Coordinates of N, CA, C and O in Angstrom, one line a residue:
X1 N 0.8 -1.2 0.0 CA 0.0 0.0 0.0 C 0.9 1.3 0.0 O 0.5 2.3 -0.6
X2 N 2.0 1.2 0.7 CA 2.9 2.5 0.9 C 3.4 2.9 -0.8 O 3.2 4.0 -1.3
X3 N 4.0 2.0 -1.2 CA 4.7 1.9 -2.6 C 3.1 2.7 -3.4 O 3.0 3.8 -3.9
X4 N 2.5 2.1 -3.4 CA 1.1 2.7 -4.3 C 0.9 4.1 -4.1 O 0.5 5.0 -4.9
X5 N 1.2 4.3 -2.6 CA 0.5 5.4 -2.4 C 1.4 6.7 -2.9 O 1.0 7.7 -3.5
X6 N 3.1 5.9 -2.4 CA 4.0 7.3 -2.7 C 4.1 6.6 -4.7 O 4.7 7.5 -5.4
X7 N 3.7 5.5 -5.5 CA 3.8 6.1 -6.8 C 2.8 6.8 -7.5 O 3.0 7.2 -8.7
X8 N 1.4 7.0 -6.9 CA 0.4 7.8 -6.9 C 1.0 9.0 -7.0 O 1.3 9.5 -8.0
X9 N 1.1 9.4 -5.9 CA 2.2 10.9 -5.5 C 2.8 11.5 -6.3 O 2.6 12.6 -6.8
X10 N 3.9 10.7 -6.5 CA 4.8 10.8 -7.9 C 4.5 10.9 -9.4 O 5.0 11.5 -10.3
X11 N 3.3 10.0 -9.1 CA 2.6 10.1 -10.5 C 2.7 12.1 -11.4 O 3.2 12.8 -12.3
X12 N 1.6 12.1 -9.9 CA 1.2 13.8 -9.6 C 1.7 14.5 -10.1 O 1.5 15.2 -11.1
X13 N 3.1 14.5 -9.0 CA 4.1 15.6 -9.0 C 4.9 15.6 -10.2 O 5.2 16.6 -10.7
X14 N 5.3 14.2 -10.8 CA 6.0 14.3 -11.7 C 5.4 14.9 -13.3 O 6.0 15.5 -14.2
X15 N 4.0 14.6 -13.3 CA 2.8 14.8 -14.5 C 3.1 16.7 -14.7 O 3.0 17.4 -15.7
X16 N 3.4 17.0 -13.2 CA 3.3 18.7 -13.3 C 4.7 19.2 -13.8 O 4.8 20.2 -14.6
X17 N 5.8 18.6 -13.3 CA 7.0 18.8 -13.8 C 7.8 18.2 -14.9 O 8.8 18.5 -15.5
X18 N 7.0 17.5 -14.9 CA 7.3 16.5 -16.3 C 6.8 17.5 -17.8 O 7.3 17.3 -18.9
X19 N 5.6 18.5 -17.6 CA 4.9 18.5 -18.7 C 5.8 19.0 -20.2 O 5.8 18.5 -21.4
X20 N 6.6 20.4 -19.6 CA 7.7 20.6 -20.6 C 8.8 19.7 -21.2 O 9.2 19.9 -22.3
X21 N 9.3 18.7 -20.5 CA 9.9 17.8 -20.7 C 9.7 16.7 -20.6 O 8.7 16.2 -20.2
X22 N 11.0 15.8 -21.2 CA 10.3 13.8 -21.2 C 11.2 13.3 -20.0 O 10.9 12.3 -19.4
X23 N 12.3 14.0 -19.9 CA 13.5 14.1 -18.7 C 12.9 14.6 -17.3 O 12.0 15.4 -17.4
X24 N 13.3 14.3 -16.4 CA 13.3 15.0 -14.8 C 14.4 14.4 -14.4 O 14.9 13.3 -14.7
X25 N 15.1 15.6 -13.3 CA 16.2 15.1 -12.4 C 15.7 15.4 -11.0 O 15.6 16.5 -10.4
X26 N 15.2 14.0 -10.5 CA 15.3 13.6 -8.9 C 16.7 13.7 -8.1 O 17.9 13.6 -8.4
X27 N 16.1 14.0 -7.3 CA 17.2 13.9 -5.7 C 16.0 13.1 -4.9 O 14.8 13.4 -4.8
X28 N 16.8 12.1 -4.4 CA 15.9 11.1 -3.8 C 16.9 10.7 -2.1 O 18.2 10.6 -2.1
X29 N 16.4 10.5 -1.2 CA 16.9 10.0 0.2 C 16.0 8.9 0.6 O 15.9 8.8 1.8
X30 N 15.3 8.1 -0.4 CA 14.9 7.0 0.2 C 16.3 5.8 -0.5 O 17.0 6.0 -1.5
X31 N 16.4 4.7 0.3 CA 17.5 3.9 -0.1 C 17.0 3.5 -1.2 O 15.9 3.4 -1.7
X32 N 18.6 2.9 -1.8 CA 18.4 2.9 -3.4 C 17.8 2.1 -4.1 O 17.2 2.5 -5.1
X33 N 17.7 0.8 -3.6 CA 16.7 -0.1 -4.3 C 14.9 0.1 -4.0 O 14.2 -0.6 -4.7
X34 N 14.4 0.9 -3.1 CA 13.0 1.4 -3.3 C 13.5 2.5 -4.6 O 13.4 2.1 -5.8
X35 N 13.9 3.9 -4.3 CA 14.3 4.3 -5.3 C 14.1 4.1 -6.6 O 13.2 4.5 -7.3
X36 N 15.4 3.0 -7.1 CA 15.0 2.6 -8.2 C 13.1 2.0 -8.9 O 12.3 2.6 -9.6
X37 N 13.2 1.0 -8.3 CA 12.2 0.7 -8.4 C 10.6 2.0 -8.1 O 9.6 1.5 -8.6
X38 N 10.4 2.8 -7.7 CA 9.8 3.2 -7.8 C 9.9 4.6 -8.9 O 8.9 5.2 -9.2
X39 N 11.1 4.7 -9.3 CA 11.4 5.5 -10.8 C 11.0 4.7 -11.8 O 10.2 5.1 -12.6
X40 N 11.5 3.6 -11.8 CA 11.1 2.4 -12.7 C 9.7 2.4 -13.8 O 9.4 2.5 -14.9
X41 N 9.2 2.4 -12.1 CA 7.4 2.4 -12.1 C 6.8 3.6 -12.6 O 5.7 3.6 -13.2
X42 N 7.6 4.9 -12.3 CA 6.7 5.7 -12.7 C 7.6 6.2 -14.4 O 7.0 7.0 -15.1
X43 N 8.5 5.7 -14.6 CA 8.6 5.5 -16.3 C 7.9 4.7 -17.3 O 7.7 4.9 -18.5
X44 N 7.5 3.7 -16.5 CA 6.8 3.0 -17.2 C 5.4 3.6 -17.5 O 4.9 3.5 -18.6
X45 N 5.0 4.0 -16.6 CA 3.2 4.3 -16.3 C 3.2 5.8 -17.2 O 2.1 6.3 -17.6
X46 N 4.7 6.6 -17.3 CA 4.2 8.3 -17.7 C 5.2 8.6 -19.1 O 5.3 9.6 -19.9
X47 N 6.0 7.3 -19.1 CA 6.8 7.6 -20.7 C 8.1 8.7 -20.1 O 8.9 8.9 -21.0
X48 N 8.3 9.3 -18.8 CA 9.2 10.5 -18.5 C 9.8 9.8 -18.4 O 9.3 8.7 -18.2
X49 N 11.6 9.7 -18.4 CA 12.7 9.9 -18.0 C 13.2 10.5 -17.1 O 13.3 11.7 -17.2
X50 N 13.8 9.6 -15.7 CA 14.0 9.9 -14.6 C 15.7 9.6 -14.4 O 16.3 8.6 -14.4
X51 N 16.0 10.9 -14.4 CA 17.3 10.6 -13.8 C 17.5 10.7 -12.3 O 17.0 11.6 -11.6
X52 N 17.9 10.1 -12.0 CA 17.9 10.3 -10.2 C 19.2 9.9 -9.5 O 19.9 8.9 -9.8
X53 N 19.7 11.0 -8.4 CA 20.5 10.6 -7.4 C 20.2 10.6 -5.9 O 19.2 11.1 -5.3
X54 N 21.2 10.0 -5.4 CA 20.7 9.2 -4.3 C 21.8 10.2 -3.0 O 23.1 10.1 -2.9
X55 N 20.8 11.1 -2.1 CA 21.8 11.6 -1.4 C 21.6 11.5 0.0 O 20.7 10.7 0.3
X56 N 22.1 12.1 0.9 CA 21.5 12.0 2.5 C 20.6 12.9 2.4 O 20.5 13.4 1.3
X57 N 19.8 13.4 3.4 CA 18.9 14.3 3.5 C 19.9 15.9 3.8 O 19.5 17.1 3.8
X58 N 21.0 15.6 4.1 CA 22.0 17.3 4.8 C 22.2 17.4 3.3 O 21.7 18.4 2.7
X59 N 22.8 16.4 2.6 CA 23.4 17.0 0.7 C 22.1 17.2 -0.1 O 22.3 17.8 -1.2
X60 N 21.0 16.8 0.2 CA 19.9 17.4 -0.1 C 19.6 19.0 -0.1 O 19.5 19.9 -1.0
X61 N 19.6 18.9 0.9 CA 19.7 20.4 1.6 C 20.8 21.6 0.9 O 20.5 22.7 0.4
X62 N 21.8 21.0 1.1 CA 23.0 21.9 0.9 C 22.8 22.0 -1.3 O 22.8 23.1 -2.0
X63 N 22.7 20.9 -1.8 CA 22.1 20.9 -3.3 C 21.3 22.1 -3.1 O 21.7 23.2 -3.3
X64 N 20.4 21.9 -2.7 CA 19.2 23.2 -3.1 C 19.6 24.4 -2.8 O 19.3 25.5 -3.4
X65 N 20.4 24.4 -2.0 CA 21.0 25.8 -1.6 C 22.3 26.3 -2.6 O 22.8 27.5 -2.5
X66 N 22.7 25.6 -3.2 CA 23.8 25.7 -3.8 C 23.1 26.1 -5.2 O 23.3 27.2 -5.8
X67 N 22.2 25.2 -5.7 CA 21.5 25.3 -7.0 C 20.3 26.0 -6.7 O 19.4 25.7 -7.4
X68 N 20.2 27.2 -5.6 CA 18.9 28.2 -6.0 C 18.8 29.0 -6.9 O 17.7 29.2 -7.5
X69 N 19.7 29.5 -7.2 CA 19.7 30.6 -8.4 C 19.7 29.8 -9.9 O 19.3 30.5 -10.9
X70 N 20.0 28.6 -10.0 CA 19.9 27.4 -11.1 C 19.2 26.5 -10.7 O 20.0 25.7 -10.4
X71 N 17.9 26.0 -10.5 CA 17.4 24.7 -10.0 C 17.9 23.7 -11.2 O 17.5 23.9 -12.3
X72 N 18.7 22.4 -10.8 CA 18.6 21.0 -11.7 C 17.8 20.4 -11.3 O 17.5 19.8 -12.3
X73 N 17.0 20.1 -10.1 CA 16.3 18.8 -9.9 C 14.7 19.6 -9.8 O 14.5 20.7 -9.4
X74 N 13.6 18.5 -10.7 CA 12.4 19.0 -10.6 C 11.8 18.5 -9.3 O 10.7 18.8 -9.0
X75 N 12.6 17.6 -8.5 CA 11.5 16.8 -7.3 C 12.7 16.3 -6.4 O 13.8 16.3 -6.8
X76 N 12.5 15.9 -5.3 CA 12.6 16.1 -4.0 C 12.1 15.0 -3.3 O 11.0 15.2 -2.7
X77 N 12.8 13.5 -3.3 CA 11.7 12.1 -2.8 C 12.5 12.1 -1.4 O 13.7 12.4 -1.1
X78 N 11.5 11.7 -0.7 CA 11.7 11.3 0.7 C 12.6 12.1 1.9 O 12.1 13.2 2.1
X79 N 13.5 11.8 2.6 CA 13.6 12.5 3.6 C 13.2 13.0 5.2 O 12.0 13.3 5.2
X80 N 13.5 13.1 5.9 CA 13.4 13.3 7.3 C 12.3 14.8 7.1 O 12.5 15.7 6.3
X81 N 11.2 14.7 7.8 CA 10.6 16.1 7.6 C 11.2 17.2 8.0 O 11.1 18.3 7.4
X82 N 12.2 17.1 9.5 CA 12.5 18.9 9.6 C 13.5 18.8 8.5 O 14.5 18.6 9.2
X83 N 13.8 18.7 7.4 CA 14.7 18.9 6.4 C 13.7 19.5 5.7 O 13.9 20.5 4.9
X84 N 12.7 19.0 5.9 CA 11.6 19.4 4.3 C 11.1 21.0 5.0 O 10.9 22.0 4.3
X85 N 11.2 21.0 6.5 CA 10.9 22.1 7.2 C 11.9 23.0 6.9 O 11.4 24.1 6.9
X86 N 12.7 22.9 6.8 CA 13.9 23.7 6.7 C 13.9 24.4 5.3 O 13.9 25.6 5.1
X87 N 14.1 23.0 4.1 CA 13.8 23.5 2.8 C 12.6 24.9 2.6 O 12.9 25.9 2.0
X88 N 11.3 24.8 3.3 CA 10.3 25.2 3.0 C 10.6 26.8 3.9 O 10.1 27.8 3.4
X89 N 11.5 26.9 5.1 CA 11.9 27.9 5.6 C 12.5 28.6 4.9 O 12.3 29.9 4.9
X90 N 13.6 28.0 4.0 CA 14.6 28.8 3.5 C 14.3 29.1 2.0 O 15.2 29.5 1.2
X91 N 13.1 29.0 1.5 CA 12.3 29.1 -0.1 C 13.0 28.2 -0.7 O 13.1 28.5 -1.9
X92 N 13.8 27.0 -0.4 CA 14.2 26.4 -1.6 C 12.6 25.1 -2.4 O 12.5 24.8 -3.5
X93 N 11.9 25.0 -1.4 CA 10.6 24.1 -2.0 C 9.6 25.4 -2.3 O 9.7 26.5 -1.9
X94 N 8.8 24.8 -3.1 CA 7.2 25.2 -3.5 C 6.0 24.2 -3.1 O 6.2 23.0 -3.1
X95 N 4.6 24.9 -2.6 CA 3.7 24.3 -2.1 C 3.3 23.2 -3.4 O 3.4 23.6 -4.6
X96 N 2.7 21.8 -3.1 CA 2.1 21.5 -4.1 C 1.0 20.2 -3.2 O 1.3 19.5 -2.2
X97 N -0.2 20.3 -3.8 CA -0.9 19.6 -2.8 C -1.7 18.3 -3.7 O -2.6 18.3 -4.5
X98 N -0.8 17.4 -3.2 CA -1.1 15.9 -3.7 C -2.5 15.5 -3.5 O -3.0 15.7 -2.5
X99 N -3.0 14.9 -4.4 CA -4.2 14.6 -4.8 C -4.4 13.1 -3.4 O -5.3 12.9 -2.6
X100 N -3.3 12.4 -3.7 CA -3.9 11.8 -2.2 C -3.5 12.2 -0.8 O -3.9 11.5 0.2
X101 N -2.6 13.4 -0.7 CA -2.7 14.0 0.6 C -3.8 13.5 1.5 O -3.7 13.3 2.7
X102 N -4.8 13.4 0.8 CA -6.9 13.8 1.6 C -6.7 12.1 2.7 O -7.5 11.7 3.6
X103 N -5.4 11.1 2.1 CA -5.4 9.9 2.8 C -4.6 9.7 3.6 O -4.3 8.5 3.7
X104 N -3.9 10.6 4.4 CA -2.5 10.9 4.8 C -3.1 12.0 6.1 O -3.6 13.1 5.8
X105 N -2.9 11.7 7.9 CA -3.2 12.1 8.6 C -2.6 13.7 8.9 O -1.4 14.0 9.1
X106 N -3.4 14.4 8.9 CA -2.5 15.8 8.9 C -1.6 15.7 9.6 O -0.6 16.3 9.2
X107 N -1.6 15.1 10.6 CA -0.2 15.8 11.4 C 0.8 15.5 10.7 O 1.8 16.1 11.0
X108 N 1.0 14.6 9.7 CA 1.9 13.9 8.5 C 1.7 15.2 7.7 O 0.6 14.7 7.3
X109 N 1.7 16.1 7.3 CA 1.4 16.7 6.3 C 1.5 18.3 6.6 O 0.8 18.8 7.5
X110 N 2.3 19.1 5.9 CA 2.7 20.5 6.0 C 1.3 21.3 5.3 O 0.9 21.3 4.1
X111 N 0.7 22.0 7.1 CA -0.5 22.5 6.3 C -0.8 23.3 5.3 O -1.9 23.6 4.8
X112 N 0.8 23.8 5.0 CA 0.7 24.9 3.6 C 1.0 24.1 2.1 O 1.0 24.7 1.0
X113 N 1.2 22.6 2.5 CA 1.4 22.3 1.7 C 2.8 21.8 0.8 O 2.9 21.4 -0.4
X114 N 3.6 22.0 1.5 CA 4.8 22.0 1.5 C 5.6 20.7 1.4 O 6.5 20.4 0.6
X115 N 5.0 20.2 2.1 CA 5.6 18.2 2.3 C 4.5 17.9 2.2 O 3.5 18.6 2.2
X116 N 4.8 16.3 2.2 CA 3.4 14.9 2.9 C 4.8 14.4 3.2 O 6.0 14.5 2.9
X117 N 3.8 13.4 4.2 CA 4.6 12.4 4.5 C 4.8 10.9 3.6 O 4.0 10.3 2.8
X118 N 5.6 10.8 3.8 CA 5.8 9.2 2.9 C 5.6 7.9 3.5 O 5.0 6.9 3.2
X119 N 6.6 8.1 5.0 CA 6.6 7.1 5.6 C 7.0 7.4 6.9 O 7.4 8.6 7.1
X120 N 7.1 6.7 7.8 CA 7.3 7.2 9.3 C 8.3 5.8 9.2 O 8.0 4.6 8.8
X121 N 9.7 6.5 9.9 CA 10.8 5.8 10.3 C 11.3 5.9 11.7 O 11.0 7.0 12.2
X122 N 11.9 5.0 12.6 CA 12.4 5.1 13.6 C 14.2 5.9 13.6 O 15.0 5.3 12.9
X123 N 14.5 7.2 14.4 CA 15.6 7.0 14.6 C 16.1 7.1 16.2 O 15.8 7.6 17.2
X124 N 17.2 6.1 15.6 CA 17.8 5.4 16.7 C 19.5 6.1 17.2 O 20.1 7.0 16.7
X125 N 19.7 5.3 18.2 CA 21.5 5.6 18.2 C 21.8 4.2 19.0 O 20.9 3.5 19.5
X126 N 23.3 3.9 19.1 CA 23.2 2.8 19.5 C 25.0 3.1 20.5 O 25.6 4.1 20.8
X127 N 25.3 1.9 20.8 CA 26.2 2.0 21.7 C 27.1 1.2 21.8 O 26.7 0.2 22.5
X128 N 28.4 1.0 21.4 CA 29.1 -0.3 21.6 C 29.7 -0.3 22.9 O 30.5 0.6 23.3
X129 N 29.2 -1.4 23.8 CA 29.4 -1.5 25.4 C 30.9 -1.7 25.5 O 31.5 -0.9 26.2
X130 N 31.3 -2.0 25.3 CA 32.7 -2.7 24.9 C 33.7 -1.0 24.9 O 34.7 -0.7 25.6
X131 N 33.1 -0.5 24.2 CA 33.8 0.4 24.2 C 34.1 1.5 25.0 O 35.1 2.1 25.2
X132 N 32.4 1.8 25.6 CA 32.1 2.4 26.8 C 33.0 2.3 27.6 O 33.9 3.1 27.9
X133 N 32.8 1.1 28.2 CA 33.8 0.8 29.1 C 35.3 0.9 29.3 O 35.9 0.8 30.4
X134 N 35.6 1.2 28.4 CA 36.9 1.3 27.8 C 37.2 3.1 28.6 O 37.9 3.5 29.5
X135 N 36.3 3.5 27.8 CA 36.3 4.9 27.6 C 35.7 6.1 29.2 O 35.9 7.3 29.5
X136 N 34.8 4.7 30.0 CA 34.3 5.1 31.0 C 32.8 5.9 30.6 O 32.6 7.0 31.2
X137 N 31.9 5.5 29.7 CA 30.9 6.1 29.7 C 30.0 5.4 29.9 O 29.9 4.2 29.9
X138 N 29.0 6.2 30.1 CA 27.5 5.8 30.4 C 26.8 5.8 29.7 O 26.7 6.8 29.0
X139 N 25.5 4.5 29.4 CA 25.1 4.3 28.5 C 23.7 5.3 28.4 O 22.8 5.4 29.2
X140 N 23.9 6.2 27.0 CA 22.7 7.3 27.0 C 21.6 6.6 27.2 O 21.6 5.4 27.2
X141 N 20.4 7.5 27.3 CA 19.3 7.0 27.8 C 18.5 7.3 27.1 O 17.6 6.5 27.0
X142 N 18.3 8.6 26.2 CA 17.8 9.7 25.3 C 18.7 10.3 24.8 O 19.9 10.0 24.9
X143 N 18.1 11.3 23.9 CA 18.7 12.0 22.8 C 19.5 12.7 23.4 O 20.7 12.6 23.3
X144 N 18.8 13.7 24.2 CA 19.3 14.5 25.3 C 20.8 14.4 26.0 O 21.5 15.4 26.3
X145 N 21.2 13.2 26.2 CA 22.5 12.6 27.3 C 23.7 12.9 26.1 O 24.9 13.0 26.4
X146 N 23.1 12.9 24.9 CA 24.4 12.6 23.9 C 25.4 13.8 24.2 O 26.5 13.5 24.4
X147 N 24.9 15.4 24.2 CA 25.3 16.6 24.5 C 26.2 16.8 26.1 O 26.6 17.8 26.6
X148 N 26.1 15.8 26.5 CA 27.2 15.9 27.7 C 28.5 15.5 27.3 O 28.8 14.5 26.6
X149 N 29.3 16.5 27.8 CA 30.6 16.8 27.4 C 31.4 15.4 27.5 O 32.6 15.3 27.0
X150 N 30.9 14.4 28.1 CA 31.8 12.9 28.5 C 31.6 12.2 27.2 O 32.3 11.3 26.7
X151 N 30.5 12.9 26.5 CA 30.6 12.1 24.6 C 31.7 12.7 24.0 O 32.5 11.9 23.4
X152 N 32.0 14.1 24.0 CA 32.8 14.9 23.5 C 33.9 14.0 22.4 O 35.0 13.6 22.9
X153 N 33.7 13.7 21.1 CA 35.1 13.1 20.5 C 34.5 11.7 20.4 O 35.1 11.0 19.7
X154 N 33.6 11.2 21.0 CA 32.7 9.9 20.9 C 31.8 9.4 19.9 O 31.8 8.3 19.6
X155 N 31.0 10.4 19.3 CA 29.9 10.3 18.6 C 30.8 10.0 16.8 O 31.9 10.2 16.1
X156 N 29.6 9.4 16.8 CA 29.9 9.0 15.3 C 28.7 8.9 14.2 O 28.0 8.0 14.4
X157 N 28.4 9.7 13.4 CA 27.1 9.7 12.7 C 27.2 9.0 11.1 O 28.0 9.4 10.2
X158 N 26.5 8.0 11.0 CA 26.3 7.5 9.6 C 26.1 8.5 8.5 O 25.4 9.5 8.6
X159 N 26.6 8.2 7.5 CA 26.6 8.8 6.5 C 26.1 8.1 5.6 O 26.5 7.0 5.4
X160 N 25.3 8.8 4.8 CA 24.4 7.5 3.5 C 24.5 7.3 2.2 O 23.9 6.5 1.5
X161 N 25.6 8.2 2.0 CA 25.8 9.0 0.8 C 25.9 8.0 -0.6 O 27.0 7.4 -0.8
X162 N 25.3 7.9 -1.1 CA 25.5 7.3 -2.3 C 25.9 7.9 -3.9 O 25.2 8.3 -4.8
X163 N 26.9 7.8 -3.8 CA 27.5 8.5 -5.5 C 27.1 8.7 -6.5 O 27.0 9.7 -7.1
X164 N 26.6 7.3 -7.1 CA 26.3 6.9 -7.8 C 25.2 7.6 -8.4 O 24.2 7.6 -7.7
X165 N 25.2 8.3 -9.9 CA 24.2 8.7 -10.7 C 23.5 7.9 -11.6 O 24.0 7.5 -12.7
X166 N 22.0 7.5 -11.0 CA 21.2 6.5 -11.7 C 21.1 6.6 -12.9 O 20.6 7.7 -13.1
X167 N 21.4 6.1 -14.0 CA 21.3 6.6 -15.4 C 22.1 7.8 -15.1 O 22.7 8.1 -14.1
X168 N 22.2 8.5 -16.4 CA 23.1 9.5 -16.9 C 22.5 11.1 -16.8 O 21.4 11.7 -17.2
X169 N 23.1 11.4 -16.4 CA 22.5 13.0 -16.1 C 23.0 14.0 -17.6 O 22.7 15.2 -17.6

């Protein structure tokens, strides 16, 4: 049902940005094999040409800001919402309001318009005990504990970054 709903979506979005052209360049932050496959699907269904790359949600960000005075990408898949919040702060998005938004609980959904939600993810952090120990720390409890100075030089954040340009830009 999720896949249906966000290639519905896409259908949409892409039908509006698609219309001058047979090409579109995505920037996408859902992992790459949904990704693909759901570009796939909506080439098949609309005849467009999807080039797409695969970035974290921060090189998302930093893309739009780099390329505001030049936009390359017609669309903007997936992502953490305060990014989409941010985007929508800083005028790099435009409102556009999805025909199946009306199935999608508001609080999922930027009442100007701005985002939908796609999907709800868990984020996590984790802890190698082994190492704690080593190091003399205490195992956080919340998000909150990370910002005590005994992490300081501890923390390590995943990076998602995928290079690779799907098809040829």
């Amino acid at each position: 049902m999720k896949k249906f709903v966000l290639a519905v979506l896409l259908i949409l979005i892409f039908t509006c940005c698609a219309s001058a052209s047979e090409t579109v360049l995505a920037y996408t932050t859902l992992e790459a094999p949904l990704a693909k496959s759901l570009f796939e699907t909506f080439e098949e269904e609309t005849g467009v040409k999807v080039l797409w790359k695969r970035l974290s949600g921060g090189e998302a960000i930093m893309r739009l800001i780099d390329e505001s005075a030049d936009q390359k990408a017609s669309i903007w898949v997936g992502g953490v919402g305060t990014q989409h919040i941010e985007a929508k702060t800083r005028g790099l998005s435009m409102p556009y309001k999805s025909s199946v938004a009306k199935n999608i609980p508001a609080n999922y959904c930027d009442r100007d318009n701005y985002w939908t939600g796609l999907y709800i993810g868990p984020l996590a952090f984790c802890i190698n005990t082994d190492l704690a120990k080593e190091f003399n720390l205490r195992t956080p409890r919340k998000w909150n504990d990370l910002i005590s100075p005994q992490y300081a030089g501890h923390i390590r954040l995943a990076h998602p970054y995928f290079q690779e340009l799907h098809t040829t830009c």
